[in-house]
């Protein structure tokens, strides 16, 4: 491995390993710049505390979960595989790997599996974060990779979004220099829900990947109008130094089951594998359930359709109260508040509705996840009461 590790970083990473923190990196995942009222605590801590202290929550709209699944086909596959749970899941994981490779037009050697995409993000954070230099990302965006890298000594360079809340590709290109060890892009972006123009992003990837590797987090890609066009997997197929992370937690509704994958050049997969569990955290039943869901086009269409109905309802609710919002290509909607985020969040929680709040651009924001229609009606009722 060609990673240069100085003594301070080595001792720091060694301490992390010894304490067991690297084995559970998701404890550090923090979403967006300054989530309001939670700046001193991590999202996992916030969610655990909130759900523990607020067991009466009637509408759980704070974690971008998908209540419309898992697919019946996934449930059936999982149940059928439980009897083989005593076996290590080598064959099951290989089946999933080969199916993804066939669909995406790459080889199995281009693919790394994980229990969700978080551990794949963490593998990249460790590998690139231990190099001398910095990791570059938009701000606000999903930040678990950069937070991990920052903790082991890497510098984190943040590039503000454009006026329409998208990644500023021109600025990111300019700020990608010799010291840039990784460029992270979340597309669609969390927490804004915005998607980049595919042609512009492809040009960016082809050009900038010559200066630094690019990591694209496509957790919400299935919610866009044309995922195949929007995805940058084509850049991997064309041999560029681009990595694509996908999760089953969103459209496939596997947030609790945990499955994800990374697509990159085989030599990159080999390097990152040394900083991961090698897919060892992915169980056989989950792998086969993920395979069933991955191949279930009808369920994916259903999941996207139901999400759109809930999102349209939220748009209508906000418009009725003369509130603006950021048009979203995901399973959540971000909109600016007219009060402090703490005040709004607590008032909504008191009414049994869980949401998240952020502060950026001198503005407080609410991010509401899409639930079933009954959940969204509870949100609308509480929202109207709180802002009236």
mmCIF file of C-alpha atoms in Angstrom:
data_model
loop_
_atom_site.group_PDB
_atom_site.id
_atom_site.type_symbol
_atom_site.label_atom_id
_atom_site.label_comp_id
_atom_site.label_asym_id
_atom_site.label_seq_id
_atom_site.Cartn_x
_atom_site.Cartn_y
_atom_site.Cartn_z
ATOM 1 C CA UNK A 1 0.000 0.000 0.000
ATOM 2 C CA UNK A 2 1.392 3.420 -0.957
ATOM 3 C CA UNK A 3 -0.192 5.317 1.911
ATOM 4 C CA UNK A 4 2.190 7.608 3.781
ATOM 5 C CA UNK A 5 1.352 7.612 7.485
ATOM 6 C CA UNK A 6 3.215 9.877 9.870
ATOM 7 C CA UNK A 7 3.840 8.928 13.495
ATOM 8 C CA UNK A 8 1.061 11.105 14.907
ATOM 9 C CA UNK A 9 -1.554 9.707 12.533
ATOM 10 C CA UNK A 10 -0.355 6.167 13.060
ATOM 11 C CA UNK A 11 -0.589 6.492 16.834
ATOM 12 C CA UNK A 12 -3.980 8.138 16.527
ATOM 13 C CA UNK A 13 -5.341 5.461 14.196
ATOM 14 C CA UNK A 14 -3.831 2.791 16.438
ATOM 15 C CA UNK A 15 -5.637 4.256 19.404
ATOM 16 C CA UNK A 16 -8.880 4.210 17.462
ATOM 17 C CA UNK A 17 -8.394 0.577 16.533
ATOM 18 C CA UNK A 18 -7.489 -0.359 20.090
ATOM 19 C CA UNK A 19 -10.592 1.324 21.432
ATOM 20 C CA UNK A 20 -12.807 -0.472 18.951
ATOM 21 C CA UNK A 21 -14.064 2.743 17.391
ATOM 22 C CA UNK A 22 -12.966 1.875 13.865
ATOM 23 C CA UNK A 23 -15.052 -1.282 14.118
ATOM 24 C CA UNK A 24 -18.108 0.895 14.677
ATOM 25 C CA UNK A 25 -17.499 4.069 12.636
ATOM 26 C CA UNK A 26 -21.166 4.808 12.198
ATOM 27 C CA UNK A 27 -21.117 6.239 15.715
ATOM 28 C CA UNK A 28 -19.389 9.258 14.219
ATOM 29 C CA UNK A 29 -21.679 9.882 11.273
ATOM 30 C CA UNK A 30 -22.885 13.492 11.326
ATOM 31 C CA UNK A 31 -25.226 14.858 8.678
ATOM 32 C CA UNK A 32 -24.776 18.380 7.308
ATOM 33 C CA UNK A 33 -23.183 21.530 8.661
ATOM 34 C CA UNK A 34 -24.530 22.435 12.064
ATOM 35 C CA UNK A 35 -27.693 20.388 12.493
ATOM 36 C CA UNK A 36 -29.626 22.769 14.708
ATOM 37 C CA UNK A 37 -29.760 21.884 18.390
ATOM 38 C CA UNK A 38 -27.492 18.899 17.883
ATOM 39 C CA UNK A 39 -24.139 20.539 17.216
ATOM 40 C CA UNK A 40 -22.639 18.924 20.307
ATOM 41 C CA UNK A 41 -24.041 15.453 19.692
ATOM 42 C CA UNK A 42 -23.801 12.991 16.852
ATOM 43 C CA UNK A 43 -26.816 12.006 14.729
ATOM 44 C CA UNK A 44 -26.843 8.452 16.068
ATOM 45 C CA UNK A 45 -26.837 9.865 19.601
ATOM 46 C CA UNK A 46 -29.538 12.361 18.672
ATOM 47 C CA UNK A 47 -31.769 9.715 17.100
ATOM 48 C CA UNK A 48 -31.232 7.240 19.934
ATOM 49 C CA UNK A 49 -31.954 9.887 22.540
ATOM 50 C CA UNK A 50 -34.945 11.281 20.681
ATOM 51 C CA UNK A 51 -36.579 7.905 20.131
ATOM 52 C CA UNK A 52 -35.859 6.927 23.736
ATOM 53 C CA UNK A 53 -37.168 10.166 25.212
ATOM 54 C CA UNK A 54 -40.061 10.459 22.773
ATOM 55 C CA UNK A 55 -41.553 6.961 22.569
ATOM 56 C CA UNK A 56 -44.894 8.624 21.919
ATOM 57 C CA UNK A 57 -43.814 9.801 18.446
ATOM 58 C CA UNK A 58 -46.643 9.016 16.061
ATOM 59 C CA UNK A 59 -44.894 10.062 12.838
ATOM 60 C CA UNK A 60 -41.211 9.064 12.543
ATOM 61 C CA UNK A 61 -40.055 11.496 9.862
ATOM 62 C CA UNK A 62 -36.497 12.203 10.996
ATOM 63 C CA UNK A 63 -34.284 9.450 9.532
ATOM 64 C CA UNK A 64 -35.108 9.201 5.792
ATOM 65 C CA UNK A 65 -36.429 5.671 6.217
ATOM 66 C CA UNK A 66 -38.766 4.009 3.734
ATOM 67 C CA UNK A 67 -41.954 2.691 5.382
ATOM 68 C CA UNK A 68 -43.220 1.131 2.134
ATOM 69 C CA UNK A 69 -40.975 -1.926 2.368
ATOM 70 C CA UNK A 70 -39.082 -4.157 2.479
ATOM 71 C CA UNK A 71 -40.461 -5.827 -0.629
ATOM 72 C CA UNK A 72 -42.516 -9.011 -0.131
ATOM 73 C CA UNK A 73 -39.959 -10.780 -2.322
ATOM 74 C CA UNK A 74 -37.171 -9.675 0.031
ATOM 75 C CA UNK A 75 -39.059 -10.841 3.107
ATOM 76 C CA UNK A 76 -39.670 -14.224 1.504
ATOM 77 C CA UNK A 77 -36.013 -14.608 0.506
ATOM 78 C CA UNK A 78 -34.823 -13.642 3.974
ATOM 79 C CA UNK A 79 -37.149 -16.094 5.709
ATOM 80 C CA UNK A 80 -36.163 -18.918 3.366
ATOM 81 C CA UNK A 81 -32.476 -18.345 4.115
ATOM 82 C CA UNK A 82 -32.677 -18.253 7.912
ATOM 83 C CA UNK A 83 -32.200 -22.012 8.291
ATOM 84 C CA UNK A 84 -28.779 -21.608 6.666
ATOM 85 C CA UNK A 85 -27.866 -18.835 9.070
ATOM 86 C CA UNK A 86 -25.240 -21.043 10.699
ATOM 87 C CA UNK A 87 -23.141 -20.873 7.512
ATOM 88 C CA UNK A 88 -20.759 -18.112 6.536
ATOM 89 C CA UNK A 89 -22.360 -16.194 3.675
ATOM 90 C CA UNK A 90 -19.667 -16.557 1.006
ATOM 91 C CA UNK A 91 -21.986 -17.998 -1.655
ATOM 92 C CA UNK A 92 -24.866 -15.626 -0.935
ATOM 93 C CA UNK A 93 -22.650 -12.562 -1.113
ATOM 94 C CA UNK A 94 -21.112 -13.788 -4.337
ATOM 95 C CA UNK A 95 -24.603 -14.130 -5.858
ATOM 96 C CA UNK A 96 -25.415 -10.538 -4.947
ATOM 97 C CA UNK A 97 -22.061 -9.310 -6.204
ATOM 98 C CA UNK A 98 -22.471 -11.067 -9.557
ATOM 99 C CA UNK A 99 -26.031 -9.765 -10.017
ATOM 100 C CA UNK A 100 -24.933 -6.174 -9.397
ATOM 101 C CA UNK A 101 -21.957 -6.590 -11.724
ATOM 102 C CA UNK A 102 -24.148 -7.975 -14.514
ATOM 103 C CA UNK A 103 -26.666 -5.146 -14.239
ATOM 104 C CA UNK A 104 -24.085 -2.369 -14.025
ATOM 105 C CA UNK A 105 -21.786 -3.676 -16.749
ATOM 106 C CA UNK A 106 -18.720 -4.243 -14.576
ATOM 107 C CA UNK A 107 -16.958 -7.304 -13.165
ATOM 108 C CA UNK A 108 -17.436 -8.663 -9.629
ATOM 109 C CA UNK A 109 -13.913 -7.415 -8.911
ATOM 110 C CA UNK A 110 -15.259 -3.873 -9.290
ATOM 111 C CA UNK A 111 -17.627 -4.391 -6.339
ATOM 112 C CA UNK A 112 -17.245 -4.287 -2.560
ATOM 113 C CA UNK A 113 -20.198 -5.275 -0.379
ATOM 114 C CA UNK A 114 -21.050 -3.996 3.074
ATOM 115 C CA UNK A 115 -23.761 -3.897 5.705
ATOM 116 C CA UNK A 116 -25.152 -0.626 4.403
ATOM 117 C CA UNK A 117 -22.973 1.946 2.664
ATOM 118 C CA UNK A 118 -21.706 3.425 5.934
ATOM 119 C CA UNK A 119 -18.855 0.965 6.370
ATOM 120 C CA UNK A 120 -17.849 1.586 2.748
ATOM 121 C CA UNK A 121 -17.770 5.323 3.394
ATOM 122 C CA UNK A 122 -15.665 4.632 6.475
ATOM 123 C CA UNK A 123 -13.214 2.453 4.549
ATOM 124 C CA UNK A 124 -12.658 5.329 2.112
ATOM 125 C CA UNK A 125 -12.357 7.794 4.992
ATOM 126 C CA UNK A 126 -9.645 5.706 6.628
ATOM 127 C CA UNK A 127 -7.707 4.987 3.451
ATOM 128 C CA UNK A 128 -7.715 8.528 2.073
ATOM 129 C CA UNK A 129 -7.804 10.249 5.463
ATOM 130 C CA UNK A 130 -4.494 8.700 6.477
ATOM 131 C CA UNK A 131 -2.800 10.273 3.476
ATOM 132 C CA UNK A 132 -1.172 13.677 3.895
ATOM 133 C CA UNK A 133 -3.591 16.265 2.528
ATOM 134 C CA UNK A 134 -7.291 17.058 2.610
ATOM 135 C CA UNK A 135 -10.689 15.732 1.608
ATOM 136 C CA UNK A 136 -12.981 18.110 -0.256
ATOM 137 C CA UNK A 137 -16.787 18.211 -0.171
ATOM 138 C CA UNK A 138 -19.762 20.491 -0.622
ATOM 139 C CA UNK A 139 -21.307 22.143 2.426
ATOM 140 C CA UNK A 140 -23.894 21.330 3.589
ATOM 141 C CA UNK A 141 -23.878 17.705 2.558
ATOM 142 C CA UNK A 142 -23.799 14.253 4.124
ATOM 143 C CA UNK A 143 -20.630 14.273 6.177
ATOM 144 C CA UNK A 144 -19.885 10.881 7.731
ATOM 145 C CA UNK A 145 -16.883 10.224 5.466
ATOM 146 C CA UNK A 146 -15.318 13.618 6.113
ATOM 147 C CA UNK A 147 -16.007 13.474 9.851
ATOM 148 C CA UNK A 148 -14.161 10.176 10.102
ATOM 149 C CA UNK A 149 -11.227 11.453 8.030
ATOM 150 C CA UNK A 150 -11.093 14.601 10.142
ATOM 151 C CA UNK A 151 -10.893 12.512 13.303
ATOM 152 C CA UNK A 152 -7.800 10.701 12.112
ATOM 153 C CA UNK A 153 -5.977 13.880 11.165
ATOM 154 C CA UNK A 154 -7.062 14.750 7.626
ATOM 155 C CA UNK A 155 -8.079 18.294 6.746
ATOM 156 C CA UNK A 156 -11.651 18.817 5.563
ATOM 157 C CA UNK A 157 -12.135 21.496 2.901
ATOM 158 C CA UNK A 158 -15.753 22.653 2.504
ATOM 159 C CA UNK A 159 -17.129 24.290 -0.636
ATOM 160 C CA UNK A 160 -20.438 26.196 -0.270
ATOM 161 C CA UNK A 161 -23.390 25.169 -2.420
ATOM 162 C CA UNK A 162 -24.684 27.277 -5.284
ATOM 163 C CA UNK A 163 -27.643 29.606 -4.851
ATOM 164 C CA UNK A 164 -29.966 26.775 -5.917
ATOM 165 C CA UNK A 165 -28.506 24.457 -3.248
ATOM 166 C CA UNK A 166 -26.443 22.245 -5.549
ATOM 167 C CA UNK A 167 -22.760 21.329 -5.570
ATOM 168 C CA UNK A 168 -20.655 24.126 -7.058
ATOM 169 C CA UNK A 169 -18.689 21.978 -9.498
ATOM 170 C CA UNK A 170 -16.645 24.873 -10.863
ATOM 171 C CA UNK A 171 -15.513 25.873 -7.387
ATOM 172 C CA UNK A 172 -14.821 22.265 -6.454
ATOM 173 C CA UNK A 173 -12.715 21.844 -9.586
ATOM 174 C CA UNK A 174 -10.716 24.965 -8.735
ATOM 175 C CA UNK A 175 -10.129 23.820 -5.161
ATOM 176 C CA UNK A 176 -9.019 20.330 -6.164
ATOM 177 C CA UNK A 177 -5.251 20.648 -5.959
ATOM 178 C CA UNK A 178 -2.237 18.470 -5.306
ATOM 179 C CA UNK A 179 -3.095 18.195 -1.609
ATOM 180 C CA UNK A 180 -6.607 16.923 -2.385
ATOM 181 C CA UNK A 181 -6.689 13.209 -1.604
ATOM 182 C CA UNK A 182 -10.400 12.666 -2.255
ATOM 183 C CA UNK A 183 -13.383 14.605 -3.607
ATOM 184 C CA UNK A 184 -16.724 13.581 -2.060
ATOM 185 C CA UNK A 185 -20.036 14.262 -3.813
ATOM 186 C CA UNK A 186 -23.468 13.262 -2.521
ATOM 187 C CA UNK A 187 -25.853 13.132 -5.497
ATOM 188 C CA UNK A 188 -28.745 13.601 -4.869
ATOM 189 C CA UNK A 189 -27.512 15.670 -1.969
ATOM 190 C CA UNK A 190 -28.504 15.245 1.666
ATOM 191 C CA UNK A 191 -29.953 17.403 3.237
ATOM 192 C CA UNK A 192 -30.983 19.552 0.248
ATOM 193 C CA UNK A 193 -32.432 16.816 -2.003
ATOM 194 C CA UNK A 194 -30.954 18.421 -5.125
ATOM 195 C CA UNK A 195 -29.439 16.585 -8.100
ATOM 196 C CA UNK A 196 -26.660 17.701 -10.417
ATOM 197 C CA UNK A 197 -26.993 17.883 -14.192
ATOM 198 C CA UNK A 198 -25.685 14.468 -15.368
ATOM 199 C CA UNK A 199 -23.708 15.847 -18.320
ATOM 200 C CA UNK A 200 -21.987 18.473 -16.169
ATOM 201 C CA UNK A 201 -21.205 15.964 -13.449
ATOM 202 C CA UNK A 202 -19.820 13.492 -15.975
ATOM 203 C CA UNK A 203 -17.544 16.165 -17.449
ATOM 204 C CA UNK A 204 -16.434 17.063 -13.931
ATOM 205 C CA UNK A 205 -15.670 13.438 -13.081
ATOM 206 C CA UNK A 206 -13.679 12.820 -16.248
ATOM 207 C CA UNK A 207 -11.617 15.967 -15.744
ATOM 208 C CA UNK A 208 -11.170 16.196 -11.981
ATOM 209 C CA UNK A 209 -10.533 12.473 -11.459
ATOM 210 C CA UNK A 210 -7.202 13.075 -13.203
ATOM 211 C CA UNK A 211 -6.267 15.292 -10.238
ATOM 212 C CA UNK A 212 -7.849 13.335 -7.365
ATOM 213 C CA UNK A 213 -10.129 10.317 -6.886
ATOM 214 C CA UNK A 214 -13.850 11.085 -6.714
ATOM 215 C CA UNK A 215 -16.281 9.381 -4.358
ATOM 216 C CA UNK A 216 -19.960 9.753 -5.325
ATOM 217 C CA UNK A 217 -22.559 8.778 -2.749
ATOM 218 C CA UNK A 218 -25.688 7.730 -4.672
ATOM 219 C CA UNK A 219 -27.800 6.691 -1.688
ATOM 220 C CA UNK A 220 -30.911 8.367 -3.138
ATOM 221 C CA UNK A 221 -30.291 7.720 -6.838
ATOM 222 C CA UNK A 222 -33.348 5.478 -7.256
ATOM 223 C CA UNK A 223 -35.663 8.411 -6.555
ATOM 224 C CA UNK A 224 -34.511 10.527 -9.510
ATOM 225 C CA UNK A 225 -36.459 10.522 -12.772
ATOM 226 C CA UNK A 226 -33.834 8.554 -14.705
ATOM 227 C CA UNK A 227 -31.332 6.795 -12.406
ATOM 228 C CA UNK A 228 -29.331 5.196 -15.224
ATOM 229 C CA UNK A 229 -28.652 8.589 -16.808
ATOM 230 C CA UNK A 230 -28.010 10.363 -13.505
ATOM 231 C CA UNK A 231 -25.649 7.744 -12.075
ATOM 232 C CA UNK A 232 -21.919 8.106 -12.668
ATOM 233 C CA UNK A 233 -21.282 4.355 -12.820
ATOM 234 C CA UNK A 234 -20.575 5.003 -16.499
ATOM 235 C CA UNK A 235 -17.384 6.756 -15.387
ATOM 236 C CA UNK A 236 -16.238 3.611 -13.595
ATOM 237 C CA UNK A 237 -16.990 1.538 -16.693
ATOM 238 C CA UNK A 238 -14.894 3.972 -18.729
ATOM 239 C CA UNK A 239 -11.925 3.445 -16.423
ATOM 240 C CA UNK A 240 -11.930 6.749 -14.524
ATOM 241 C CA UNK A 241 -10.829 7.002 -10.887
ATOM 242 C CA UNK A 242 -14.387 7.339 -9.604
ATOM 243 C CA UNK A 243 -16.114 5.404 -6.817
ATOM 244 C CA UNK A 244 -19.885 4.950 -6.531
ATOM 245 C CA UNK A 245 -21.539 4.064 -3.216
ATOM 246 C CA UNK A 246 -25.059 2.652 -3.109
ATOM 247 C CA UNK A 247 -27.231 1.608 -0.182
ATOM 248 C CA UNK A 248 -30.295 -0.596 0.150
ATOM 249 C CA UNK A 249 -31.481 1.547 3.083
ATOM 250 C CA UNK A 250 -33.576 3.965 1.034
ATOM 251 C CA UNK A 251 -35.742 2.786 -1.865
ATOM 252 C CA UNK A 252 -35.279 -0.874 -0.848
ATOM 253 C CA UNK A 253 -36.215 -0.120 2.809
ATOM 254 C CA UNK A 254 -33.255 -1.991 4.333
ATOM 255 C CA UNK A 255 -32.256 0.639 6.917
ATOM 256 C CA UNK A 256 -32.555 -1.977 9.653
ATOM 257 C CA UNK A 257 -31.411 -4.961 7.601
ATOM 258 C CA UNK A 258 -28.237 -3.224 6.329
ATOM 259 C CA UNK A 259 -26.848 -3.816 2.839
ATOM 260 C CA UNK A 260 -24.828 -1.664 0.456
ATOM 261 C CA UNK A 261 -22.118 -1.773 -2.167
ATOM 262 C CA UNK A 262 -19.274 0.224 -3.677
ATOM 263 C CA UNK A 263 -18.322 0.181 -7.367
ATOM 264 C CA UNK A 264 -14.793 1.255 -8.282
ATOM 265 C CA UNK A 265 -11.741 0.181 -10.228
ATOM 266 C CA UNK A 266 -10.531 -3.276 -9.061
ATOM 267 C CA UNK A 267 -7.213 -1.888 -7.814
ATOM 268 C CA UNK A 268 -9.101 0.674 -5.699
ATOM 269 C CA UNK A 269 -11.364 -2.047 -4.300
ATOM 270 C CA UNK A 270 -8.267 -3.996 -3.251
ATOM 271 C CA UNK A 271 -6.833 -0.984 -1.435
ATOM 272 C CA UNK A 272 -10.096 -0.160 0.349
ATOM 273 C CA UNK A 273 -10.706 -3.789 1.262
ATOM 274 C CA UNK A 274 -7.822 -3.582 3.733
ATOM 275 C CA UNK A 275 -9.786 -0.910 5.626
ATOM 276 C CA UNK A 276 -13.120 -2.740 5.624
ATOM 277 C CA UNK A 277 -14.636 -5.951 6.912
ATOM 278 C CA UNK A 278 -14.542 -7.372 3.392
ATOM 279 C CA UNK A 279 -18.315 -7.742 3.469
ATOM 280 C CA UNK A 280 -18.089 -9.857 6.616
ATOM 281 C CA UNK A 281 -20.835 -7.870 8.327
ATOM 282 C CA UNK A 282 -23.366 -8.751 5.614
ATOM 283 C CA UNK A 283 -25.395 -11.818 6.604
ATOM 284 C CA UNK A 284 -26.525 -14.538 4.218
ATOM 285 C CA UNK A 285 -30.264 -13.909 4.693
ATOM 286 C CA UNK A 286 -29.761 -10.179 4.182
ATOM 287 C CA UNK A 287 -27.660 -10.740 1.047
ATOM 288 C CA UNK A 288 -30.357 -12.932 -0.497
ATOM 289 C CA UNK A 289 -33.089 -10.508 0.563
ATOM 290 C CA UNK A 290 -31.105 -7.677 -1.044
ATOM 291 C CA UNK A 291 -30.716 -9.736 -4.210
ATOM 292 C CA UNK A 292 -34.466 -10.330 -4.374
ATOM 293 C CA UNK A 293 -35.210 -6.638 -3.857
ATOM 294 C CA UNK A 294 -32.537 -5.578 -6.357
ATOM 295 C CA UNK A 295 -34.263 -7.672 -9.024
ATOM 296 C CA UNK A 296 -37.798 -6.619 -8.028
ATOM 297 C CA UNK A 297 -38.516 -3.791 -10.475
ATOM 298 C CA UNK A 298 -42.208 -3.703 -9.553
ATOM 299 C CA UNK A 299 -41.463 -3.027 -5.899
ATOM 300 C CA UNK A 300 -38.986 -0.281 -6.727
ATOM 301 C CA UNK A 301 -41.587 1.423 -8.931
ATOM 302 C CA UNK A 302 -44.169 1.076 -6.165
ATOM 303 C CA UNK A 303 -41.796 2.482 -3.557
ATOM 304 C CA UNK A 304 -40.943 5.494 -5.726
ATOM 305 C CA UNK A 305 -44.619 6.079 -6.559
ATOM 306 C CA UNK A 306 -45.723 6.071 -2.923
ATOM 307 C CA UNK A 307 -42.845 8.349 -1.983
ATOM 308 C CA UNK A 308 -43.893 10.829 -4.681
ATOM 309 C CA UNK A 309 -47.470 10.881 -3.408
ATOM 310 C CA UNK A 310 -46.265 11.746 0.087
ATOM 311 C CA UNK A 311 -43.855 14.353 -1.263
ATOM 312 C CA UNK A 312 -46.538 16.018 -3.376
ATOM 313 C CA UNK A 313 -48.712 16.188 -0.273
ATOM 314 C CA UNK A 314 -45.918 17.938 1.645
ATOM 315 C CA UNK A 315 -45.415 20.408 -1.206
ATOM 316 C CA UNK A 316 -49.135 21.190 -1.144
ATOM 317 C CA UNK A 317 -49.087 21.596 2.636
ATOM 318 C CA UNK A 318 -46.173 24.026 2.520
ATOM 319 C CA UNK A 319 -47.635 26.037 -0.353
ATOM 320 C CA UNK A 320 -50.924 26.392 1.508
ATOM 321 C CA UNK A 321 -49.059 28.105 4.355
ATOM 322 C CA UNK A 322 -47.010 30.214 1.909
ATOM 323 C CA UNK A 323 -43.785 28.363 2.710
ATOM 324 C CA UNK A 324 -41.061 27.810 0.145
ATOM 325 C CA UNK A 325 -39.184 24.517 -0.202
ATOM 326 C CA UNK A 326 -36.260 23.054 -2.111
ATOM 327 C CA UNK A 327 -37.586 20.729 -4.873
ATOM 328 C CA UNK A 328 -36.387 17.267 -3.934
ATOM 329 C CA UNK A 329 -35.258 14.176 -5.841
ATOM 330 C CA UNK A 330 -35.161 12.108 -2.653
ATOM 331 C CA UNK A 331 -37.412 10.783 0.103
ATOM 332 C CA UNK A 332 -37.211 13.987 2.142
ATOM 333 C CA UNK A 333 -37.984 17.684 1.690
ATOM 334 C CA UNK A 334 -35.982 20.628 3.019
ATOM 335 C CA UNK A 335 -37.659 23.971 3.670
ATOM 336 C CA UNK A 336 -36.690 27.228 5.429
ATOM 337 C CA UNK A 337 -38.218 28.021 8.804
ATOM 338 C CA UNK A 338 -39.457 31.324 10.176
ATOM 339 C CA UNK A 339 -38.440 30.504 13.726
ATOM 340 C CA UNK A 340 -35.449 28.995 15.470
ATOM 341 C CA UNK A 341 -34.887 25.355 14.605
ATOM 342 C CA UNK A 342 -34.913 24.291 18.267
ATOM 343 C CA UNK A 343 -38.289 25.907 18.815
ATOM 344 C CA UNK A 344 -39.813 24.339 15.720
ATOM 345 C CA UNK A 345 -38.380 20.886 16.338
ATOM 346 C CA UNK A 346 -39.490 20.779 19.963
ATOM 347 C CA UNK A 347 -42.972 22.000 19.094
ATOM 348 C CA UNK A 348 -43.343 19.344 16.399
ATOM 349 C CA UNK A 349 -42.002 16.670 18.741
ATOM 350 C CA UNK A 350 -44.517 17.722 21.382
ATOM 351 C CA UNK A 351 -47.210 16.988 18.821
ATOM 352 C CA UNK A 352 -45.800 13.531 18.100
ATOM 353 C CA UNK A 353 -44.004 14.332 14.840
ATOM 354 C CA UNK A 354 -40.273 13.691 14.526
ATOM 355 C CA UNK A 355 -38.304 15.867 12.066
ATOM 356 C CA UNK A 356 -34.724 17.173 11.727
ATOM 357 C CA UNK A 357 -33.546 20.769 11.698
ATOM 358 C CA UNK A 358 -30.415 22.434 10.277
ATOM 359 C CA UNK A 359 -28.816 25.841 10.287
ATOM 360 C CA UNK A 360 -26.858 27.120 7.286
ATOM 361 C CA UNK A 361 -26.707 30.281 5.164
ATOM 362 C CA UNK A 362 -27.880 32.214 8.246
ATOM 363 C CA UNK A 363 -31.176 30.364 8.039
ATOM 364 C CA UNK A 364 -32.879 27.621 10.048
ATOM 365 C CA UNK A 365 -34.253 24.708 8.030
ATOM 366 C CA UNK A 366 -36.466 21.683 8.518
ATOM 367 C CA UNK A 367 -35.882 18.361 6.778
ATOM 368 C CA UNK A 368 -38.944 16.134 6.822
ATOM 369 C CA UNK A 369 -38.699 12.523 5.661
ATOM 370 C CA UNK A 370 -41.477 10.942 3.648
ATOM 371 C CA UNK A 371 -43.730 8.477 5.430
ATOM 372 C CA UNK A 372 -47.048 6.885 4.687
ATOM 373 C CA UNK A 373 -49.921 9.239 3.978
ATOM 374 C CA UNK A 374 -51.228 8.974 7.542
ATOM 375 C CA UNK A 375 -47.810 10.129 8.753
ATOM 376 C CA UNK A 376 -47.816 13.055 6.361
ATOM 377 C CA UNK A 377 -51.280 14.116 7.472
ATOM 378 C CA UNK A 378 -50.027 14.156 11.060
ATOM 379 C CA UNK A 379 -47.094 16.278 9.896
ATOM 380 C CA UNK A 380 -49.417 18.701 8.097
ATOM 381 C CA UNK A 381 -51.692 19.027 11.104
ATOM 382 C CA UNK A 382 -48.800 19.661 13.486
ATOM 383 C CA UNK A 383 -47.052 22.020 11.057
ATOM 384 C CA UNK A 384 -50.159 24.145 10.574
ATOM 385 C CA UNK A 385 -50.634 24.425 14.334
ATOM 386 C CA UNK A 386 -46.992 25.263 15.059
ATOM 387 C CA UNK A 387 -46.539 27.954 12.391
ATOM 388 C CA UNK A 388 -49.975 29.573 12.668
#
